[in-house]
């Protein structure tokens, strides 16, 4: 969990390699649906481009299926889901009926100024999904992917105005999810300073996860 631009996607990609888990990003799943040109994708785009959360009933249906389809022996890293208390309750029910534990909730904190700078400088590869930042993690050659050689793209919702909306949605609807997990006390709640450099953030998360009996 964490505000837009805190580094959830960047860190999730590193951690799944280190821990050998599957990675499920709700934002990536929704963007793939949009790219398919479906009516559902068009509906999702309306919310995403306005910086609003997609309504719970849509999110829970899509993510419950994604979790079920990826429920392998290596475990799952969820990125961007759940983001409301209703979504967290639905996930708890699904995990309880599948007898799967939730080991940890990692919250990456980042200040608003950092977030806005990161989001407006973000680019990604349309082929492999690799993330770049034009200042902090630039590609070697101007604006093409180091691995695929194709032109990098910018997300529709990565403008400053939309980022401010996304931050407001995070504060109002997603911060209460952190308290929800704190109160329940079943999963380890790990809070990380995301303003640090990417390698330092990875180290902090890895050290915290290495202290846990994952997959109890
Ligand atoms: P989603 O795709 O999840 O976007 P987000 O939460 O706004 O997060 P971002 O992907 O923008 O940022 P990130 O934290 O992954 O940062 P990143 O690693 O890329 O969701 C998009 C939309 O879909 C939502 O607004 C909503 O409409 C909808 N949605 C999704 N899930 C939903 C749900 N469950 N319920 C309802 N609606 C939902 O890093 C950002 C940039 O910074 C990159 O350029 C990166 O290279 C750079 N960077 C990363 N870490 C560092 C660092 N430590 N130092 C310097 N630069 C860094």
mmCIF file of C-alpha atoms and ligand atoms in Angstrom:
data_model
loop_
_atom_site.group_PDB
_atom_site.id
_atom_site.type_symbol
_atom_site.label_atom_id
_atom_site.label_comp_id
_atom_site.label_asym_id
_atom_site.label_seq_id
_atom_site.Cartn_x
_atom_site.Cartn_y
_atom_site.Cartn_z
ATOM 1 C CA UNK A 1 0.000 0.000 0.000
ATOM 2 C CA UNK A 2 0.990 3.629 -0.343
ATOM 3 C CA UNK A 3 0.043 6.867 -2.093
ATOM 4 C CA UNK A 4 0.430 7.241 -5.873
ATOM 5 C CA UNK A 5 4.113 7.396 -6.763
ATOM 6 C CA UNK A 6 5.304 6.031 -3.404
ATOM 7 C CA UNK A 7 7.094 3.267 -5.316
ATOM 8 C CA UNK A 8 4.667 0.328 -4.968
ATOM 9 C CA UNK A 9 5.171 -0.911 -8.527
ATOM 10 C CA UNK A 10 8.941 -0.351 -8.477
ATOM 11 C CA UNK A 11 9.375 -2.220 -5.196
ATOM 12 C CA UNK A 12 6.869 -4.987 -6.017
ATOM 13 C CA UNK A 13 8.790 -5.847 -9.193
ATOM 14 C CA UNK A 14 12.044 -6.127 -7.194
ATOM 15 C CA UNK A 15 10.511 -8.073 -4.322
ATOM 16 C CA UNK A 16 8.732 -10.693 -6.410
ATOM 17 C CA UNK A 17 12.111 -11.559 -7.902
ATOM 18 C CA UNK A 18 13.741 -11.769 -4.466
ATOM 19 C CA UNK A 19 10.920 -13.741 -2.823
ATOM 20 C CA UNK A 20 9.685 -15.703 -5.869
ATOM 21 C CA UNK A 21 6.049 -14.623 -5.515
ATOM 22 C CA UNK A 22 3.465 -13.790 -8.162
ATOM 23 C CA UNK A 23 2.731 -10.030 -8.546
ATOM 24 C CA UNK A 24 -0.836 -8.771 -8.979
ATOM 25 C CA UNK A 25 -1.236 -5.041 -9.563
ATOM 26 C CA UNK A 26 -4.832 -3.821 -9.727
ATOM 27 C CA UNK A 27 -3.735 -0.765 -11.736
ATOM 28 C CA UNK A 28 -1.919 -2.968 -14.312
ATOM 29 C CA UNK A 29 -4.934 -5.279 -14.576
ATOM 30 C CA UNK A 30 -7.241 -2.303 -15.176
ATOM 31 C CA UNK A 31 -4.849 -0.772 -17.747
ATOM 32 C CA UNK A 32 -4.741 -4.101 -19.638
ATOM 33 C CA UNK A 33 -8.556 -4.141 -19.678
ATOM 34 C CA UNK A 34 -8.556 -0.577 -21.060
ATOM 35 C CA UNK A 35 -6.037 -1.529 -23.738
ATOM 36 C CA UNK A 36 -8.314 -4.398 -24.853
ATOM 37 C CA UNK A 37 -10.912 -1.795 -25.892
ATOM 38 C CA UNK A 38 -13.745 -3.559 -23.977
ATOM 39 C CA UNK A 39 -16.814 -1.773 -22.574
ATOM 40 C CA UNK A 40 -15.547 -2.603 -19.065
ATOM 41 C CA UNK A 41 -12.179 -1.007 -19.937
ATOM 42 C CA UNK A 42 -13.932 2.150 -21.088
ATOM 43 C CA UNK A 43 -15.831 2.307 -17.804
ATOM 44 C CA UNK A 44 -12.599 1.882 -15.785
ATOM 45 C CA UNK A 45 -10.870 4.612 -17.821
ATOM 46 C CA UNK A 46 -13.485 7.183 -16.782
ATOM 47 C CA UNK A 47 -12.639 6.745 -13.094
ATOM 48 C CA UNK A 48 -8.873 6.346 -13.534
ATOM 49 C CA UNK A 49 -8.375 9.426 -15.707
ATOM 50 C CA UNK A 50 -10.336 11.531 -13.201
ATOM 51 C CA UNK A 51 -8.091 10.325 -10.357
ATOM 52 C CA UNK A 52 -11.020 8.597 -8.620
ATOM 53 C CA UNK A 53 -11.133 5.087 -7.249
ATOM 54 C CA UNK A 54 -12.995 2.507 -9.326
ATOM 55 C CA UNK A 55 -16.202 1.498 -7.447
ATOM 56 C CA UNK A 56 -15.786 -1.387 -4.990
ATOM 57 C CA UNK A 57 -18.230 -3.763 -6.679
ATOM 58 C CA UNK A 58 -16.223 -3.674 -9.930
ATOM 59 C CA UNK A 59 -12.832 -3.908 -8.161
ATOM 60 C CA UNK A 60 -13.841 -6.791 -5.898
ATOM 61 C CA UNK A 61 -15.223 -8.834 -8.796
ATOM 62 C CA UNK A 62 -12.130 -8.334 -10.986
ATOM 63 C CA UNK A 63 -9.578 -8.818 -8.178
ATOM 64 C CA UNK A 64 -11.299 -11.835 -6.582
ATOM 65 C CA UNK A 65 -10.976 -13.639 -9.905
ATOM 66 C CA UNK A 66 -7.343 -12.521 -10.351
ATOM 67 C CA UNK A 67 -6.422 -13.727 -6.829
ATOM 68 C CA UNK A 68 -8.141 -17.056 -7.413
ATOM 69 C CA UNK A 69 -6.443 -17.547 -10.808
ATOM 70 C CA UNK A 70 -2.988 -16.805 -9.333
ATOM 71 C CA UNK A 71 -3.323 -18.755 -6.092
ATOM 72 C CA UNK A 72 -0.159 -20.825 -6.529
ATOM 73 C CA UNK A 73 2.194 -22.366 -3.956
ATOM 74 C CA UNK A 74 4.661 -19.444 -4.023
ATOM 75 C CA UNK A 75 2.233 -16.875 -2.628
ATOM 76 C CA UNK A 76 1.057 -13.534 -3.919
ATOM 77 C CA UNK A 77 2.133 -9.920 -3.659
ATOM 78 C CA UNK A 78 -0.863 -7.614 -4.072
ATOM 79 C CA UNK A 79 -0.029 -4.100 -5.307
ATOM 80 C CA UNK A 80 -2.711 -1.409 -5.132
ATOM 81 C CA UNK A 81 -5.420 -3.693 -3.739
ATOM 82 C CA UNK A 82 -7.214 -3.466 -1.323
ATOM 83 C CA UNK A 83 -7.680 0.317 -1.262
ATOM 84 C CA UNK A 84 -10.938 0.692 0.674
ATOM 85 C CA UNK A 85 -12.148 -0.968 3.864
ATOM 86 C CA UNK A 86 -14.895 -2.745 1.861
ATOM 87 C CA UNK A 87 -12.219 -4.217 -0.455
ATOM 88 C CA UNK A 88 -10.111 -5.313 2.546
ATOM 89 C CA UNK A 89 -13.133 -7.057 4.087
ATOM 90 C CA UNK A 90 -13.892 -8.842 0.803
ATOM 91 C CA UNK A 91 -10.258 -9.981 0.550
ATOM 92 C CA UNK A 92 -10.293 -11.229 4.149
ATOM 93 C CA UNK A 93 -13.382 -13.325 3.421
ATOM 94 C CA UNK A 94 -11.848 -14.767 0.267
ATOM 95 C CA UNK A 95 -8.549 -15.633 2.010
ATOM 96 C CA UNK A 96 -10.359 -17.157 4.992
ATOM 97 C CA UNK A 97 -12.471 -19.414 2.779
ATOM 98 C CA UNK A 98 -9.353 -20.451 0.797
ATOM 99 C CA UNK A 99 -7.489 -20.986 4.132
ATOM 100 C CA UNK A 100 -4.690 -18.692 2.982
ATOM 101 C CA UNK A 101 -2.957 -16.355 5.477
ATOM 102 C CA UNK A 102 -2.231 -12.668 4.934
ATOM 103 C CA UNK A 103 1.375 -12.454 6.190
ATOM 104 C CA UNK A 104 2.158 -8.760 5.940
ATOM 105 C CA UNK A 105 0.810 -5.389 4.915
ATOM 106 C CA UNK A 106 3.627 -3.144 3.653
ATOM 107 C CA UNK A 107 2.815 0.578 3.646
ATOM 108 C CA UNK A 108 5.266 2.775 1.712
ATOM 109 C CA UNK A 109 4.954 6.358 2.970
ATOM 110 C CA UNK A 110 5.966 9.309 0.766
ATOM 111 C CA UNK A 111 5.449 13.051 1.027
ATOM 112 C CA UNK A 112 3.195 14.910 -1.431
ATOM 113 C CA UNK A 113 6.026 16.932 -3.014
ATOM 114 C CA UNK A 114 8.047 13.765 -3.687
ATOM 115 C CA UNK A 115 5.011 11.994 -5.110
ATOM 116 C CA UNK A 116 4.158 14.776 -7.567
ATOM 117 C CA UNK A 117 7.754 14.943 -8.839
ATOM 118 C CA UNK A 118 7.951 11.177 -9.255
ATOM 119 C CA UNK A 119 4.630 10.794 -11.025
ATOM 120 C CA UNK A 120 5.097 13.614 -13.518
ATOM 121 C CA UNK A 121 8.572 12.227 -14.449
ATOM 122 C CA UNK A 122 7.456 8.594 -14.738
ATOM 123 C CA UNK A 123 7.643 6.774 -18.076
ATOM 124 C CA UNK A 124 7.192 3.071 -18.823
ATOM 125 C CA UNK A 125 7.886 0.599 -21.587
ATOM 126 C CA UNK A 126 4.705 -0.416 -23.451
ATOM 127 C CA UNK A 127 6.311 -3.790 -24.293
ATOM 128 C CA UNK A 128 7.801 -5.092 -21.024
ATOM 129 C CA UNK A 129 6.319 -2.693 -18.424
ATOM 130 C CA UNK A 130 9.735 -1.600 -17.085
ATOM 131 C CA UNK A 131 9.425 1.640 -15.096
ATOM 132 C CA UNK A 132 11.700 4.658 -15.502
ATOM 133 C CA UNK A 133 11.921 8.162 -14.105
ATOM 134 C CA UNK A 134 13.353 10.793 -16.436
ATOM 135 C CA UNK A 135 15.469 12.257 -13.582
ATOM 136 C CA UNK A 136 15.892 9.519 -10.952
ATOM 137 C CA UNK A 137 15.995 6.342 -13.092
ATOM 138 C CA UNK A 138 16.435 7.503 -16.700
ATOM 139 C CA UNK A 139 16.846 5.138 -19.649
ATOM 140 C CA UNK A 140 20.372 4.939 -21.044
ATOM 141 C CA UNK A 141 19.289 6.316 -24.415
ATOM 142 C CA UNK A 142 16.968 9.366 -24.350
ATOM 143 C CA UNK A 143 13.427 7.964 -24.106
ATOM 144 C CA UNK A 144 13.529 4.371 -25.296
ATOM 145 C CA UNK A 145 13.426 1.202 -23.192
ATOM 146 C CA UNK A 146 16.896 -0.149 -22.331
ATOM 147 C CA UNK A 147 15.699 -3.717 -22.918
ATOM 148 C CA UNK A 148 13.185 -3.447 -25.800
ATOM 149 C CA UNK A 149 14.378 -0.341 -27.674
ATOM 150 C CA UNK A 150 10.786 0.955 -28.073
ATOM 151 C CA UNK A 151 9.625 4.496 -27.223
ATOM 152 C CA UNK A 152 8.603 4.966 -23.580
ATOM 153 C CA UNK A 153 5.061 6.176 -22.829
ATOM 154 C CA UNK A 154 3.431 8.309 -20.111
ATOM 155 C CA UNK A 155 0.202 7.291 -18.333
ATOM 156 C CA UNK A 156 -2.973 9.327 -19.034
ATOM 157 C CA UNK A 157 -3.470 9.894 -15.290
ATOM 158 C CA UNK A 158 0.090 11.128 -14.633
ATOM 159 C CA UNK A 159 -0.642 14.861 -14.812
ATOM 160 C CA UNK A 160 -0.218 17.082 -11.755
ATOM 161 C CA UNK A 161 -3.984 17.825 -11.463
ATOM 162 C CA UNK A 162 -4.946 14.165 -11.581
ATOM 163 C CA UNK A 163 -2.177 13.224 -9.129
ATOM 164 C CA UNK A 164 -3.624 15.676 -6.603
ATOM 165 C CA UNK A 165 -7.043 14.000 -7.002
ATOM 166 C CA UNK A 166 -5.433 10.580 -6.538
ATOM 167 C CA UNK A 167 -3.700 11.821 -3.373
ATOM 168 C CA UNK A 168 -7.038 13.078 -2.001
ATOM 169 C CA UNK A 169 -8.663 9.702 -2.760
ATOM 170 C CA UNK A 170 -5.758 7.962 -0.997
ATOM 171 C CA UNK A 171 -6.182 10.062 2.132
ATOM 172 C CA UNK A 172 -9.957 9.718 2.315
ATOM 173 C CA UNK A 173 -10.478 6.124 1.228
ATOM 174 C CA UNK A 174 -7.203 4.201 1.583
ATOM 175 C CA UNK A 175 -5.591 5.552 4.782
ATOM 176 C CA UNK A 176 -8.486 3.988 6.799
ATOM 177 C CA UNK A 177 -7.403 0.587 5.426
ATOM 178 C CA UNK A 178 -4.082 0.944 7.294
ATOM 179 C CA UNK A 179 -6.046 1.443 10.540
ATOM 180 C CA UNK A 180 -8.265 -1.509 9.633
ATOM 181 C CA UNK A 181 -5.209 -3.805 9.457
ATOM 182 C CA UNK A 182 -3.685 -2.236 12.582
ATOM 183 C CA UNK A 183 -6.889 -2.961 14.534
ATOM 184 C CA UNK A 184 -7.231 -6.524 13.218
ATOM 185 C CA UNK A 185 -3.633 -7.256 14.125
ATOM 186 C CA UNK A 186 -3.541 -10.545 12.196
ATOM 187 C CA UNK A 187 -1.000 -9.529 9.564
ATOM 188 C CA UNK A 188 2.309 -7.799 10.322
ATOM 189 C CA UNK A 189 1.980 -4.074 9.544
ATOM 190 C CA UNK A 190 5.261 -2.779 8.102
ATOM 191 C CA UNK A 191 5.622 0.979 7.553
ATOM 192 C CA UNK A 192 8.482 2.111 5.314
ATOM 193 C CA UNK A 193 9.953 5.530 4.502
ATOM 194 C CA UNK A 194 9.452 5.741 0.707
ATOM 195 C CA UNK A 195 11.165 9.133 0.362
ATOM 196 C CA UNK A 196 14.524 7.304 0.406
ATOM 197 C CA UNK A 197 16.418 6.078 -2.676
ATOM 198 C CA UNK A 198 14.983 2.948 -4.375
ATOM 199 C CA UNK A 199 17.766 0.602 -3.156
ATOM 200 C CA UNK A 200 17.368 1.799 0.445
ATOM 201 C CA UNK A 201 13.600 1.273 0.281
ATOM 202 C CA UNK A 202 14.121 -2.270 -1.112
ATOM 203 C CA UNK A 203 16.585 -3.037 1.669
ATOM 204 C CA UNK A 204 14.210 -1.807 4.375
ATOM 205 C CA UNK A 205 11.277 -3.865 3.042
ATOM 206 C CA UNK A 206 13.405 -6.976 2.504
ATOM 207 C CA UNK A 207 14.844 -6.779 6.019
ATOM 208 C CA UNK A 208 11.346 -6.481 7.519
ATOM 209 C CA UNK A 209 9.963 -9.381 5.433
ATOM 210 C CA UNK A 210 12.961 -11.576 6.226
ATOM 211 C CA UNK A 211 11.999 -11.342 9.902
ATOM 212 C CA UNK A 212 8.591 -12.895 9.225
ATOM 213 C CA UNK A 213 7.535 -16.523 9.042
ATOM 214 C CA UNK A 214 6.024 -16.078 5.543
ATOM 215 C CA UNK A 215 3.216 -18.457 4.527
ATOM 216 C CA UNK A 216 2.447 -19.644 8.068
HETATM 217 P P1 LIG B 1 -2.306 2.352 -9.766
HETATM 218 O O1 LIG B 1 -1.779 1.941 -11.081
HETATM 219 O O2 LIG B 1 -2.261 1.407 -8.632
HETATM 220 O O3 LIG B 1 -1.649 3.753 -9.404
HETATM 221 P P2 LIG B 1 -1.255 4.445 -8.004
HETATM 222 O O4 LIG B 1 -1.679 3.784 -6.759
HETATM 223 O O5 LIG B 1 -1.710 5.843 -8.182
HETATM 224 O O6 LIG B 1 0.237 4.223 -7.946
HETATM 225 P P3 LIG B 1 1.265 4.462 -9.064
HETATM 226 O O7 LIG B 1 1.296 3.286 -10.002
HETATM 227 O O8 LIG B 1 1.043 5.800 -9.709
HETATM 228 O O9 LIG B 1 2.597 4.616 -8.243
HETATM 229 P P4 LIG B 1 3.524 3.549 -7.523
HETATM 230 O O10 LIG B 1 3.378 3.693 -6.055
HETATM 231 O O11 LIG B 1 3.350 2.169 -8.109
HETATM 232 O O12 LIG B 1 4.922 4.165 -7.938
HETATM 233 P P5 LIG B 1 5.999 3.680 -9.024
HETATM 234 O O13 LIG B 1 6.752 2.513 -8.494
HETATM 235 O O14 LIG B 1 5.386 3.566 -10.388
HETATM 236 O O15 LIG B 1 -3.843 2.797 -9.927
HETATM 237 C C1 LIG B 1 -4.231 3.659 -10.981
HETATM 238 C C2 LIG B 1 -5.724 3.926 -10.874
HETATM 239 O O16 LIG B 1 -6.469 2.680 -10.999
HETATM 240 C C3 LIG B 1 -6.203 4.521 -9.532
HETATM 241 O O17 LIG B 1 -6.068 5.928 -9.499
HETATM 242 C C4 LIG B 1 -7.676 4.063 -9.538
HETATM 243 O O18 LIG B 1 -8.457 4.851 -10.388
HETATM 244 C C5 LIG B 1 -7.584 2.667 -10.145
HETATM 245 N N1 LIG B 1 -7.401 1.609 -9.123
HETATM 246 C C6 LIG B 1 -6.317 0.766 -8.997
HETATM 247 N N2 LIG B 1 -6.504 -0.077 -7.980
HETATM 248 C C7 LIG B 1 -7.703 0.224 -7.421
HETATM 249 C C8 LIG B 1 -8.447 -0.291 -6.315
HETATM 250 N N3 LIG B 1 -7.978 -1.315 -5.575
HETATM 251 N N4 LIG B 1 -9.643 0.283 -6.023
HETATM 252 C C9 LIG B 1 -10.134 1.290 -6.769
HETATM 253 N N5 LIG B 1 -9.496 1.833 -7.834
HETATM 254 C C10 LIG B 1 -8.282 1.298 -8.155
HETATM 255 O O19 LIG B 1 6.988 4.940 -8.995
HETATM 256 C C11 LIG B 1 6.578 6.200 -9.509
HETATM 257 C C12 LIG B 1 7.773 6.862 -10.226
HETATM 258 O O20 LIG B 1 8.789 7.181 -9.281
HETATM 259 C C13 LIG B 1 8.456 5.978 -11.278
HETATM 260 O O21 LIG B 1 8.879 6.781 -12.328
HETATM 261 C C14 LIG B 1 9.657 5.375 -10.545
HETATM 262 O O22 LIG B 1 10.709 5.123 -11.445
HETATM 263 C C15 LIG B 1 10.012 6.488 -9.546
HETATM 264 N N6 LIG B 1 10.464 5.984 -8.244
HETATM 265 C C16 LIG B 1 9.949 4.931 -7.536
HETATM 266 N N7 LIG B 1 10.576 4.815 -6.341
HETATM 267 C C17 LIG B 1 11.511 5.825 -6.284
HETATM 268 C C18 LIG B 1 12.453 6.232 -5.296
HETATM 269 N N8 LIG B 1 12.578 5.585 -4.113
HETATM 270 N N9 LIG B 1 13.228 7.319 -5.584
HETATM 271 C C19 LIG B 1 13.091 7.987 -6.761
HETATM 272 N N10 LIG B 1 12.208 7.641 -7.749
HETATM 273 C C20 LIG B 1 11.424 6.570 -7.504
#
